[in-house]
Coordinates of C-alpha atoms in Angstrom, one line a residue:
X1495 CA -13.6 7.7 25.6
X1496 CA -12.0 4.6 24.0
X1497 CA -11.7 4.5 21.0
X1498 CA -11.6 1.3 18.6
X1499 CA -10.8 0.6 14.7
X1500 CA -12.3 -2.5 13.8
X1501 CA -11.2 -4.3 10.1
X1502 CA -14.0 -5.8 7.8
X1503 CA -11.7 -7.1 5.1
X1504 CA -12.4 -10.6 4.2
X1505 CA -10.0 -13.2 5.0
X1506 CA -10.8 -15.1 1.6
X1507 CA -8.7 -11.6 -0.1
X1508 CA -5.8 -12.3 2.4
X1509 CA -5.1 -15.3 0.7
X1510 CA -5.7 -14.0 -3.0
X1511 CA -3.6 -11.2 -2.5
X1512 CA -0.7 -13.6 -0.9
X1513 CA -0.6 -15.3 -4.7
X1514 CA 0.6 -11.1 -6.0
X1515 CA 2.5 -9.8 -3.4
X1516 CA 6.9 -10.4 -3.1
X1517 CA 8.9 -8.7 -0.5
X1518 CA 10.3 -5.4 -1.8
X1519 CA 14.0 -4.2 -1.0
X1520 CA 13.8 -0.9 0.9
X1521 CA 16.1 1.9 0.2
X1522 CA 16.1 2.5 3.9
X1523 CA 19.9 3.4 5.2
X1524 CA 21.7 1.2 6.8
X1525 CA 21.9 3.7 9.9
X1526 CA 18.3 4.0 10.7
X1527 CA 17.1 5.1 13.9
X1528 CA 14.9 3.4 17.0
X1529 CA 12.5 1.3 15.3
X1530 CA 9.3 2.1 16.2
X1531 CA 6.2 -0.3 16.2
X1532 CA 3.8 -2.5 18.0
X1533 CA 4.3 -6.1 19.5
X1534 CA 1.5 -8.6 20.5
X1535 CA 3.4 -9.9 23.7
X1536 CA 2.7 -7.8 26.2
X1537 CA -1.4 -7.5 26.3
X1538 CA -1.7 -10.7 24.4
X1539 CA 1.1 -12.9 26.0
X1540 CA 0.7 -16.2 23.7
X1541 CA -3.2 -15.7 23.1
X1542 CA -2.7 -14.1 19.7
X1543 CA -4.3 -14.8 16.4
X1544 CA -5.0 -14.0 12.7
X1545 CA -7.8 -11.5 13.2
X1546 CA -6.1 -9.8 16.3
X1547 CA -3.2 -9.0 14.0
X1548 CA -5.1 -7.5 11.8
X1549 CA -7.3 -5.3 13.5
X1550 CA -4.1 -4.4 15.1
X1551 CA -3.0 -3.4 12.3
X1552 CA -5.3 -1.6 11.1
X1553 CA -5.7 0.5 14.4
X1554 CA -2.0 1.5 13.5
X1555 CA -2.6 2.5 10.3
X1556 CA -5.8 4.4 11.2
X1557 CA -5.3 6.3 14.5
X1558 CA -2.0 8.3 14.0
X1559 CA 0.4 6.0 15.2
X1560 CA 1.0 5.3 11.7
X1561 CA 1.7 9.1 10.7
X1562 CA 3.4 10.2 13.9
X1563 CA 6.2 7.1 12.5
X1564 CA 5.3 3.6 14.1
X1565 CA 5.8 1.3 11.3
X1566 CA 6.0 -2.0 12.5
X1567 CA 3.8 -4.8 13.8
X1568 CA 5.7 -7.6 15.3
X1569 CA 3.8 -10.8 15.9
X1570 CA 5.8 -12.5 19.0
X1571 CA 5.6 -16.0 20.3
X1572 CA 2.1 -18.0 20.2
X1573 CA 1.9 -18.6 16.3
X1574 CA 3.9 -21.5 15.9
X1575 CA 3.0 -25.0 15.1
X1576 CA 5.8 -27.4 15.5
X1577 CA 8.0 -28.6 12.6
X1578 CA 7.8 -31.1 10.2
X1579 CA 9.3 -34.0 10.9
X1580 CA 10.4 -35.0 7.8
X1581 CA 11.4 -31.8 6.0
X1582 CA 12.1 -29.8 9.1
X1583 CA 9.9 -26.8 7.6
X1584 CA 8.4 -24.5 10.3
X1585 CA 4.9 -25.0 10.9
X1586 CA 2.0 -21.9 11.6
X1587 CA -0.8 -22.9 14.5
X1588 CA -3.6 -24.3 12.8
X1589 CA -5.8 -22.6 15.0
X1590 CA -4.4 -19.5 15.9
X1591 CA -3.2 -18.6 11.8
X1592 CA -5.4 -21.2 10.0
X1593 CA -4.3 -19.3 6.8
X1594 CA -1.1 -19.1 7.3
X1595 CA 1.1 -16.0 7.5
X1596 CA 1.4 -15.0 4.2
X1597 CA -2.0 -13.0 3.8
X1598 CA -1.0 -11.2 6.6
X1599 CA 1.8 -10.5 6.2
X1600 CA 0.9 -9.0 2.5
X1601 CA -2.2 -7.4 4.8
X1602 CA 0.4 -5.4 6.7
X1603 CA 2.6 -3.9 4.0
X1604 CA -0.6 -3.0 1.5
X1605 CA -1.4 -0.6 4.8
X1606 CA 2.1 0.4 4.8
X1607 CA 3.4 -0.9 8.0
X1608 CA 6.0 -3.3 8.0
X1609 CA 5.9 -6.7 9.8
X1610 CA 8.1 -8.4 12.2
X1611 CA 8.4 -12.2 13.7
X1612 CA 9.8 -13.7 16.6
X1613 CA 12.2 -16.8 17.0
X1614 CA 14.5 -18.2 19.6
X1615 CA 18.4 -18.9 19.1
X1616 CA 17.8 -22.1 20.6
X1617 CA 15.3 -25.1 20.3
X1618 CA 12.6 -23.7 21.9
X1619 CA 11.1 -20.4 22.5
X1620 CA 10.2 -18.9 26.0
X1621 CA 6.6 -19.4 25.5
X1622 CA 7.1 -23.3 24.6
X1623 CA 8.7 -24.0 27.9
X1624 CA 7.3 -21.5 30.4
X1625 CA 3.7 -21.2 28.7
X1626 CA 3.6 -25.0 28.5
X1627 CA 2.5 -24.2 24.6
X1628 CA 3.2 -28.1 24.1
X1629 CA 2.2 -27.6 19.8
X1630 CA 5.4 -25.5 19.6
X1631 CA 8.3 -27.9 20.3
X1632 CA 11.6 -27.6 18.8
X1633 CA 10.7 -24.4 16.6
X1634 CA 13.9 -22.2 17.5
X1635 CA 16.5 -21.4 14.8
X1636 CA 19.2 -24.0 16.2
X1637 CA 19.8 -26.0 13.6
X1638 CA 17.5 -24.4 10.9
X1639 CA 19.0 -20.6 10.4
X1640 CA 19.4 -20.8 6.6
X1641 CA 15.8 -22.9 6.5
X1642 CA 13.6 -20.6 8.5
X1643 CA 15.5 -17.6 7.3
X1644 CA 14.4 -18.2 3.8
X1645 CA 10.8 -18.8 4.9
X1646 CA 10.5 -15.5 7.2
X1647 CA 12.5 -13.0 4.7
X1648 CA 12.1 -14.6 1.4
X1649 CA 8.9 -16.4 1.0
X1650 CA 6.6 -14.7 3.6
X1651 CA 8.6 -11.2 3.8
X1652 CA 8.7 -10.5 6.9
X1653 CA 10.9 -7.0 8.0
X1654 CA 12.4 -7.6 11.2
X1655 CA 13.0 -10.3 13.8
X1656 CA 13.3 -10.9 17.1
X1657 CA 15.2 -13.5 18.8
X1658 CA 14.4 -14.3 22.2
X1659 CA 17.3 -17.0 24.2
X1660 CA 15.3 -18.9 26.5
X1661 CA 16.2 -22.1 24.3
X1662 CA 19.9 -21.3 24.4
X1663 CA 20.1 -22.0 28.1
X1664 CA 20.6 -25.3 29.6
X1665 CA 17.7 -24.6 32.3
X1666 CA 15.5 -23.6 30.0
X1667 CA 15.4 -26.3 27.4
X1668 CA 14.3 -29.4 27.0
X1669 CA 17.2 -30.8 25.7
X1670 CA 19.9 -29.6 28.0
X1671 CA 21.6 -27.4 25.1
X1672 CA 23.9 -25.1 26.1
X1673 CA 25.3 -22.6 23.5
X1674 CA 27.2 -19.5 23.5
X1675 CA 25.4 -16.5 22.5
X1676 CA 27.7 -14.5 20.7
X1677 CA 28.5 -17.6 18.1
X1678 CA 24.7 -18.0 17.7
X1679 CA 23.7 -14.5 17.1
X1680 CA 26.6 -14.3 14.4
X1681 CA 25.3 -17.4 12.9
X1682 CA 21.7 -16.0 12.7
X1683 CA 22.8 -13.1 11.2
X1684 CA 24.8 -14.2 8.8
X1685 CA 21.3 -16.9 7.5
X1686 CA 20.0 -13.2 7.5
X1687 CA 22.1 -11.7 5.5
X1688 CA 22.5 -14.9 3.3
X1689 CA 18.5 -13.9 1.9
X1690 CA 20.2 -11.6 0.2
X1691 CA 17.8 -8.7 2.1
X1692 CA 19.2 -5.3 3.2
X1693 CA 16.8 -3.8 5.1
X1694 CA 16.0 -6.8 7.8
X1695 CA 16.2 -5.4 11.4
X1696 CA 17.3 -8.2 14.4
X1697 CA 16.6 -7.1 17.4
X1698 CA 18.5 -9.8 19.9
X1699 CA 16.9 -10.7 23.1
X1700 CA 19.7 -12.2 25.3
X1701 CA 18.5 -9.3 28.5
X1702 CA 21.2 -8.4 30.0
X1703 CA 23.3 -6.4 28.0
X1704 CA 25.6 -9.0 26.0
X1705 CA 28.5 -7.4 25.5
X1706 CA 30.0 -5.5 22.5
X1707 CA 30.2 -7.6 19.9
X1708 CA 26.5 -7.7 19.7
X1709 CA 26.7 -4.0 18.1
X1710 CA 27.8 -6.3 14.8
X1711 CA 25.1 -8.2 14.2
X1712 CA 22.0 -6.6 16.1
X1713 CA 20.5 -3.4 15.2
X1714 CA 19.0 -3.4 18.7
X1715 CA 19.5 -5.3 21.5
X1716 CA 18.0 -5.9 25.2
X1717 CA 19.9 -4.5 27.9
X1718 CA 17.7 -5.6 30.7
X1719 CA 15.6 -8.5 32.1
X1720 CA 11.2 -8.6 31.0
X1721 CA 9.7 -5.8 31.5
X1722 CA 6.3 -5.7 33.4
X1723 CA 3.5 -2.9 34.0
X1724 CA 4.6 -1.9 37.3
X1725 CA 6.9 1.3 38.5
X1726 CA 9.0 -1.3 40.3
X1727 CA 10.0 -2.2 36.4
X1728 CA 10.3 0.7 34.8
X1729 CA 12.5 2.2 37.7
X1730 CA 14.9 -0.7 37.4
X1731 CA 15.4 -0.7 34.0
X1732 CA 16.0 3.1 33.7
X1733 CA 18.6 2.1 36.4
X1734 CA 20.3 -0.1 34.3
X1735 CA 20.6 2.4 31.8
X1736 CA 22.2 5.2 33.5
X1737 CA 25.7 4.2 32.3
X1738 CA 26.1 2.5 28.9
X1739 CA 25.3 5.8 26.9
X1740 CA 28.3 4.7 25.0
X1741 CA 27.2 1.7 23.5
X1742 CA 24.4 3.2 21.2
X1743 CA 25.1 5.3 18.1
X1744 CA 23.4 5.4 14.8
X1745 CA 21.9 2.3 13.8
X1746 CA 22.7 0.4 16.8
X1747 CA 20.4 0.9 20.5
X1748 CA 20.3 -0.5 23.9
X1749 CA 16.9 -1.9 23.6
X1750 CA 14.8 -1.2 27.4
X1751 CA 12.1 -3.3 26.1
X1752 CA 8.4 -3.0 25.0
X1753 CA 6.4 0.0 26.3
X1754 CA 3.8 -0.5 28.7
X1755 CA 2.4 3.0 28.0
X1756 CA -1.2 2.9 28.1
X1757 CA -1.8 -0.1 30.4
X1758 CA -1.7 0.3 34.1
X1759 CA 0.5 2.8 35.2
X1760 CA -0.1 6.3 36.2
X1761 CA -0.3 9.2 34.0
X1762 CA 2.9 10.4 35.5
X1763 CA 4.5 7.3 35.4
X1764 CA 3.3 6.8 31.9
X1765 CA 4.8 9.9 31.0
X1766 CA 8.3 8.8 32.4
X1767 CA 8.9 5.4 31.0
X1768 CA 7.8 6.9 27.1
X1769 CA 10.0 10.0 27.9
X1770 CA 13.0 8.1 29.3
X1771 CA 12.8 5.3 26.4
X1772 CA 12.6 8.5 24.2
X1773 CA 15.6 10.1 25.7
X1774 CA 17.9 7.5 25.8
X1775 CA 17.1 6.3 22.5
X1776 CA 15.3 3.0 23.0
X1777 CA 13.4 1.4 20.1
X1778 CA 9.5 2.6 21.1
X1779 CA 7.3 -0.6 20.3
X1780 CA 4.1 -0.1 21.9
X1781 CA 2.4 -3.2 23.7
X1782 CA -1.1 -2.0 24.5
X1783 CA -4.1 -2.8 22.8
X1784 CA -4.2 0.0 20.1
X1785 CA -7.9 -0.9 19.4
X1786 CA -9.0 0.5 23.0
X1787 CA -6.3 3.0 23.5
X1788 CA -6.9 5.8 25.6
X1789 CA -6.7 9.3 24.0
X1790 CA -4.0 10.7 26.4
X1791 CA -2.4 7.1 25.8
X1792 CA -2.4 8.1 22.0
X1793 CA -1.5 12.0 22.7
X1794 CA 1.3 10.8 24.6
X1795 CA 2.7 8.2 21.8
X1796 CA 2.3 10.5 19.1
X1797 CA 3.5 13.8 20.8
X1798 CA 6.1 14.6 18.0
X1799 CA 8.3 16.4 20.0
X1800 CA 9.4 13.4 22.3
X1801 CA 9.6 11.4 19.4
X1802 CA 11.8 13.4 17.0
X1803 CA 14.3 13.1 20.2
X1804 CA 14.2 9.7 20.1
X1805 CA 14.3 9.5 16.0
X1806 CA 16.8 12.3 16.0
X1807 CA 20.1 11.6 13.1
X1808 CA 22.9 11.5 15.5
X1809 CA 21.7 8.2 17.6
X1810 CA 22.8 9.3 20.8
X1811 CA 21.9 8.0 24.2
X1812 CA 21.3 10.9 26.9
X1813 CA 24.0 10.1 29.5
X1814 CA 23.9 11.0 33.4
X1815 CA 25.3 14.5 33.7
X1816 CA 24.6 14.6 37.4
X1817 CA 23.8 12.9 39.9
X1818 CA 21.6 14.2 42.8
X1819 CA 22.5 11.8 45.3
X1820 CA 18.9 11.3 46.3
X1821 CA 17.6 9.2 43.6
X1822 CA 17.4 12.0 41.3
X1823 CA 18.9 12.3 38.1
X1824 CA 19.9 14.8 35.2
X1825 CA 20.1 13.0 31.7
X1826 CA 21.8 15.0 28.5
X1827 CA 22.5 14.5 24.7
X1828 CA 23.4 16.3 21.9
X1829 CA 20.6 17.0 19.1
X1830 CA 20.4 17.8 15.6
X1831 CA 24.5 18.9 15.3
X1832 CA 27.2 17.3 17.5
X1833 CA 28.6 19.4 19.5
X1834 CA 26.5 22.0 18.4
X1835 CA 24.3 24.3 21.0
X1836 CA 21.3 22.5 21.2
X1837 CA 21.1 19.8 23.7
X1838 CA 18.0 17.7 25.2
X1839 CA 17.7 17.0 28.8
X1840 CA 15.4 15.0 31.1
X1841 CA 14.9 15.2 35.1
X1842 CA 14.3 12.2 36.7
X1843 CA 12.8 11.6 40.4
X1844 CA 12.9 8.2 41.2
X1845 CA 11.5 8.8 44.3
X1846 CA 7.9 8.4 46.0
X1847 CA 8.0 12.1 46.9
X1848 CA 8.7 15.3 44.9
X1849 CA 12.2 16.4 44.7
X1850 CA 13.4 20.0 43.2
X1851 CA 16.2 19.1 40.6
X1852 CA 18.7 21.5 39.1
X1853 CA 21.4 21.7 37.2
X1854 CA 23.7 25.1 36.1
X1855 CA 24.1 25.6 32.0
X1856 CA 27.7 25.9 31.9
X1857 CA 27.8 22.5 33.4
X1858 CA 26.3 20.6 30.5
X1859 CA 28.5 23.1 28.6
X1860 CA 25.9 25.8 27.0
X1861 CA 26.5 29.2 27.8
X1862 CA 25.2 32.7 26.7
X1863 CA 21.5 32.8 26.7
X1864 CA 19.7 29.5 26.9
X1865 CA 16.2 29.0 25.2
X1866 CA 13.9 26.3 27.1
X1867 CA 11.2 24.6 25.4
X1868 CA 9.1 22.1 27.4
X1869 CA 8.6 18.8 24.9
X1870 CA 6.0 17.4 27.2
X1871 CA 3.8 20.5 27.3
X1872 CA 5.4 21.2 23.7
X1873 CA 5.2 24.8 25.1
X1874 CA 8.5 27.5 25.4
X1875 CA 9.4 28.1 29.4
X1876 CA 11.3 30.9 31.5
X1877 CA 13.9 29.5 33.5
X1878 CA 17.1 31.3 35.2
X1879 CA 19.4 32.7 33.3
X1880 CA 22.0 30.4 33.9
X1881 CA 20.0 27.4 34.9
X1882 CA 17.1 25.5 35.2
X1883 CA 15.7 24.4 38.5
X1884 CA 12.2 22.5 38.6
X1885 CA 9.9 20.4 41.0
X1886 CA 9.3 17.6 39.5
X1887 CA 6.2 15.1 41.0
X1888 CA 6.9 11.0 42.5
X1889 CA 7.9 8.9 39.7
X1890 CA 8.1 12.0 37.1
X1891 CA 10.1 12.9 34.3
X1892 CA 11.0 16.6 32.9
X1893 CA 12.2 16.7 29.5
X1894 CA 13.5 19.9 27.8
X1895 CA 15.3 21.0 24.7
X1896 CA 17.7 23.8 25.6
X1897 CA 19.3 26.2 22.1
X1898 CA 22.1 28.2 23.8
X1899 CA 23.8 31.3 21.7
X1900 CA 26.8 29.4 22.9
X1901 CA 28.6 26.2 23.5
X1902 CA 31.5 25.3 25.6
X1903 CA 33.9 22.8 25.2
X1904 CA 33.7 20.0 27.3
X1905 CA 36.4 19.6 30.0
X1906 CA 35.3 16.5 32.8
X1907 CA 34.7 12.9 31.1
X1908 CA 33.3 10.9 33.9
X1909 CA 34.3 7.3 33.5
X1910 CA 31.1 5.9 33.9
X1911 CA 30.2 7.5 30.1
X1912 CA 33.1 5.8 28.8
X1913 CA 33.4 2.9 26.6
X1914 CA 34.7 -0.3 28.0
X1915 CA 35.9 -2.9 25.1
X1916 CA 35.1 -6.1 26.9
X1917 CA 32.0 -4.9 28.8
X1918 CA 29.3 -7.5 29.1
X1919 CA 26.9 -8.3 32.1
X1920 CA 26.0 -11.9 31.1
X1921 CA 29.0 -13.5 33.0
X1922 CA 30.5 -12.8 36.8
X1923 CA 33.0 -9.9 35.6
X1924 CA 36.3 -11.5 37.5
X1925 CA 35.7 -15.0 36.5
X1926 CA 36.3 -13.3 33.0
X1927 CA 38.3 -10.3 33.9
X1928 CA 36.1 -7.8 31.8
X1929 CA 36.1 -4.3 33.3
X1930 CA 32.4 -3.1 34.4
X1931 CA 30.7 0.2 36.3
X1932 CA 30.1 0.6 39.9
X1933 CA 27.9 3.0 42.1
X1934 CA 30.2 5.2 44.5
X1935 CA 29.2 7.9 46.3
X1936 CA 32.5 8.8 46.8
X1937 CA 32.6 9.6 42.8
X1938 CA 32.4 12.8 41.3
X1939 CA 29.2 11.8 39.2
X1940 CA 28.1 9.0 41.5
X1941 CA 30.1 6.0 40.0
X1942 CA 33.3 4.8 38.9
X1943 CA 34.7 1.9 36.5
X1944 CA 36.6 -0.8 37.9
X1945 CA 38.3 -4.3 37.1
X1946 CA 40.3 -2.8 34.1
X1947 CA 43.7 -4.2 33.1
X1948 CA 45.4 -7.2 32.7
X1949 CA 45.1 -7.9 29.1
X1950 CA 44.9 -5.5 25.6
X1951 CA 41.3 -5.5 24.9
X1952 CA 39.7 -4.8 28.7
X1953 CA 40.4 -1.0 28.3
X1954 CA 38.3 2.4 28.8
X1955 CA 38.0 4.7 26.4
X1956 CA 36.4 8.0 26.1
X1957 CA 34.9 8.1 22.1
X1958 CA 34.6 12.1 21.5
X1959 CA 36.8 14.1 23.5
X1960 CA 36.3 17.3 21.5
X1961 CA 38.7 19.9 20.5
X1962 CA 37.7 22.5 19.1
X1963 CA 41.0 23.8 17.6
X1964 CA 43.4 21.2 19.0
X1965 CA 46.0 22.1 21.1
X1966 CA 48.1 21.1 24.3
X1967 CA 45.9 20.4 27.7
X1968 CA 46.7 19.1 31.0
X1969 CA 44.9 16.2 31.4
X1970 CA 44.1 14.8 35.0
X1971 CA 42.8 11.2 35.6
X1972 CA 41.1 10.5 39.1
X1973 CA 41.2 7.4 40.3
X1974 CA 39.9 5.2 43.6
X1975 CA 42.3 3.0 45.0
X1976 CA 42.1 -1.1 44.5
X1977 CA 43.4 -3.1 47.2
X1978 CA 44.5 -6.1 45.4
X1979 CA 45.3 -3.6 42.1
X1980 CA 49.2 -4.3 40.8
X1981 CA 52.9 -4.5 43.0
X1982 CA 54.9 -3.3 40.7
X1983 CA 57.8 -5.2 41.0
X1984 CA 60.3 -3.3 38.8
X1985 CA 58.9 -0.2 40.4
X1986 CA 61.0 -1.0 43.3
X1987 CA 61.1 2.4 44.4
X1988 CA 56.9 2.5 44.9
X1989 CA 56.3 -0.6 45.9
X1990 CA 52.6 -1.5 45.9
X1991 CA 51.8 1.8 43.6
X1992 CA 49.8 2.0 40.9
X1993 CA 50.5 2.1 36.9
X1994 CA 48.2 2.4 33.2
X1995 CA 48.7 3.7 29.9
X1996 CA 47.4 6.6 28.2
X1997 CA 46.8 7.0 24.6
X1998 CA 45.6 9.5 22.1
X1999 CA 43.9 7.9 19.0
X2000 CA 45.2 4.8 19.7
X2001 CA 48.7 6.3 19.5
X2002 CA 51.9 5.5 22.0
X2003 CA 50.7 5.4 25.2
X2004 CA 52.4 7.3 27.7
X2005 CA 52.8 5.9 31.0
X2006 CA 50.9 7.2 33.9
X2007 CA 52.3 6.5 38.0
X2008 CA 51.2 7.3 40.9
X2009 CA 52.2 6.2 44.5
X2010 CA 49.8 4.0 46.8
X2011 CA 48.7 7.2 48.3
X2012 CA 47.7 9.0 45.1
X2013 CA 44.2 9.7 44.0
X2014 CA 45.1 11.4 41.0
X2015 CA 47.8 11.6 38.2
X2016 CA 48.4 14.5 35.9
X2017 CA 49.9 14.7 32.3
X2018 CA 50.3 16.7 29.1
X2019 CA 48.9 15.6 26.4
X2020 CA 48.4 16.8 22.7
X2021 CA 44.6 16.9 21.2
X2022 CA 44.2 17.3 17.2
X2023 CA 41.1 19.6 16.4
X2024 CA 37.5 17.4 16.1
X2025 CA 36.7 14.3 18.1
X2026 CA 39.5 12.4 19.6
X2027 CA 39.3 8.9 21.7
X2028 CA 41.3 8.8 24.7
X2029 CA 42.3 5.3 25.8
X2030 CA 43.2 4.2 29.0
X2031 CA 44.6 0.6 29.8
X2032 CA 47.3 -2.2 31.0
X2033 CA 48.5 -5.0 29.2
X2034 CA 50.2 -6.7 32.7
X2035 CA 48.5 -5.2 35.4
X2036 CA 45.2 -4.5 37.2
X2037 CA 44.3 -1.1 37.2
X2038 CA 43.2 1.1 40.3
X2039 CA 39.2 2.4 39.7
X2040 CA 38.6 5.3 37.3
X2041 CA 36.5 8.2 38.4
X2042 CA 37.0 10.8 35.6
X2043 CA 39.1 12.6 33.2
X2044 CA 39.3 16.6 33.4
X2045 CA 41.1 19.0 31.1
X2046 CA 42.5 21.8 30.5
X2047 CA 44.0 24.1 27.9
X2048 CA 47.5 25.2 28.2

């Protein structure tokens, strides 16, 4: 039965309340997890309006979204109304917002949401130049940051912005502008900061991940292209997130984009994109109509199991801790304590047929006996003593939360959950010579890092590589050979071998050889107790591919 929450508030009490209201300063932490709302774009496209908002809104506030910790309603492209040609001020569609934004905006927080807007770091927004809205021309930021900044934060008070970078690129413009991302994202943030605001939220919208200086001015950012209601999407974009695990922590997420929970999909696939997005700790802004939502739709959204995973305090991203081989997948993340002895995991079949995926305790490092608890079902399950083995549907997703009497220190880093310093995926990776991860099935976890070396910065490094009383261990790096990797022409006596560095907490690196026949290299190293980083790299030199790190006590 669908269920809908209509609003009967006059508009005429919009705009006296817009005369009493001022933005507030939350005490909200800087280091705040996924944000968690609603956005008009994908039902709505650029068909949006005044009253939509609010009985948007008010379905939030009303149907348990609100309660189970969605806070924010983000008005995307479609409200804009051109610019002042004189002043330059920003302009609201005379049609679409004949009141303004003001009211609404007030509307919103007296329900105790919060409310988001959209911009563009360029001239124009993706809806002005590929919806053909003609009224919006030249309402991007460029050239107005501190301007429009002050109207969104300041005067209206809005919470949180997106911005989008179709008017950033030369072939998407209409006036051939061609800018560099990460100087315009700085620039927007700093007009952000500038209002004098704390608790603004930017979530940047360049798609593909931008690389990782955007960690420094976004609190979120998009890793992927659009998403659209079809598996087709949600499969790709999971795919894209299997290895940059270590680019989120607290405060800071890989964005996968807008749910389409609740629209098309199947139950099952429903199910899988939440849980995944949930999982791998994606900001969760619903994009269905929440005035018709179905009640598994809402169940679903509100199930406060999956969400505290993807709310939980530490900010971590699930990363791949194995990889079937057949389009199956085992995702894992710490909970509640690092390095503690309760973990989450999800099983993932990408497949169109059901596909029995497994994985042994002791390899994601729990031991003794292991308590299962089901977060979709939100019910306690039996499993094997030592591991957990499950059938799991076409297009499904198995998510459990293991406690273990025990944990056990983590000995085999694969490279693929390392963190590259110059990683990016807007530009071709050799034209720039930033290091980036490939699929091998020849790898021990199914992929490998390669293009590293050949300046400081284009490094790997593993962030946490836990001791838990410090000590000496034998450390062994595996690596795949690169045809066209370094001659080493000092190293007369190996020609054509291969050469990096090694550090410990970005200490004196020791210097790691091998012959051109070698696929691995093995040195001593000394770990203080707690979380260490382990740095790989070459200053000269291009570095053979990486496959993993494993360890061992001595």
């Amino acid at each position: 039965m669908k269920r809908t929450w209509k609003n009967y508030l006059a508009i005429p009490f919009l705009i006296v309340a817009a005369s009493c209201s001022q933005p507030t300063v939350s005490s909200e932490p800087e280091a705040h997890a996924p944000t968690m709302g609603w956005n008009t774009y994908n039902t709505f496209n650029l068909d949006i309006n005044e009253q939509l908002i609010i009985e948007q809104a008010e379905a939030m506030a009303n149907s348990g979204l609100k309660d189970a910790g969605y806070r924010y309603i983000n008005i995307d492209d479609g409200y804009f109304g051109g610019r002042d040609p004189e002043t330059g001020r920003l302009l609201i569609h005379p049609v679409r917002f004949p009141n303004g934004l003001k009211g609404l905006v007030d509307h919103i927080h007296s329900l105790g949401l919060k409310a988001g807007i959209y911009s563009d770091a360029g001239t124009n927004t993706c809806g002005n130049y590929w919806g053909k809205d003609s009224l919006a021309n030249n309402v991007g930021l460029y050239g107005h940051d501190a301007q429009d900044c002050e109207m969104f934060f300041n005067e209206l008070g809005f919470d949180f912005i997106k911005v989008d970078y179709c008017g950033g690129t030369t072939w998407q413009n209409y006036y051939s502008i061609g800018i560099d991302e990460e100087e315009r994202y700085r620039q927007i943030r700093q007009a952000m900061d500038e209002t004098g605001r704390k608790d603004l939220r930017l979530s940047v919208c360049r798609w593909n991940y931008p690389g990782t200086w955007v960690r420094e001015v976004g609190d979120s950012w998009r890793m992927s292209q659009d998403i659209n209601c079809s598996w087709r999407s949600i499969r790709n974009i999971i795919d894209q997130s299997l290895y940059i695990s270590a680019y989120a922590s607290k405060g800071h997420y890989n964005d996968m984009d807008m749910l389409e929970v609740g629209r098309t999909l199947s139950q099952e696939e429903d199910m899988t994109h939440f849980g995944m997005w949930c999982i791998l700790s994606s900001p969760l802004i619903i994009g269905c109509d929440m005035t018709t939502m179905r009640a598994e739709t809402l169940e679903l959204l509100t199930n406060p199991e999956l969400i505290a995973l993807n709310q939980d305090p530490l900010g971590l991203q699930a990363y791949v801790a194995k990889d079937c081989g057949n389009g199956t997948y085992v995702f894992v993340k710490d909970i509640e304590t690092l390095h503690g002895k309760t973990r989450a995991i999800a099983l993932y079949n990408s497949t169109n047929e059901p596909q029995t995926i497994g994985i042994d305790y002791s390899t994601i490092e729990l031991g003794g006996t292991v308590k299962v608890r089901d977060l979709f079902a939100r019910a306690d399950v039996e499993t094997a003593a030592d591991n957990i083995s499950i059938e799991v549907p076409a297009h499904g997703t198995r998510i459990y939360r293991l406690e273990a009497t025990q944990r056990i220190e983590r000995s085999l880093y694969e490279a693929e959950t390392a963190y590259l310093s110059e990683y990016q995926e807007l530009h071709d990776a050799f034209s720039v010579a930033t290091a980036y991860y490939e699929k091998d099935a020849a790898c021990s976890g199914g992929a490998k890092v390669v293009n590293l070396g050949r300046k400081p910065k284009n490094d790997l490094r593993w962030l946490d590589v836990y001791s838990e009383t410090g000590g000496e261990y034998e450390v062994t790096i595996d690596i795949l050979p690169t045809p066209d990797a370094l001659q080493i022409s000092e190293w007369d006596s190996n020609p054509g071998g291969y050469q990096f560095f090694l550090s410990v907490n970005d200490g004196v690196g020791n210097r790691v050889r091998l012959d051109k026949d070698s696929t691995s290299a093995t040195i001593t190293i000394s770990l203080p107790a707690g979380s260490n980083v382990v740095r790989l790299y070459d200053d000269r030199y291009l570095m053979p591919g990486i496959d993993r790190m494993t360890l061992r006590k001595l």
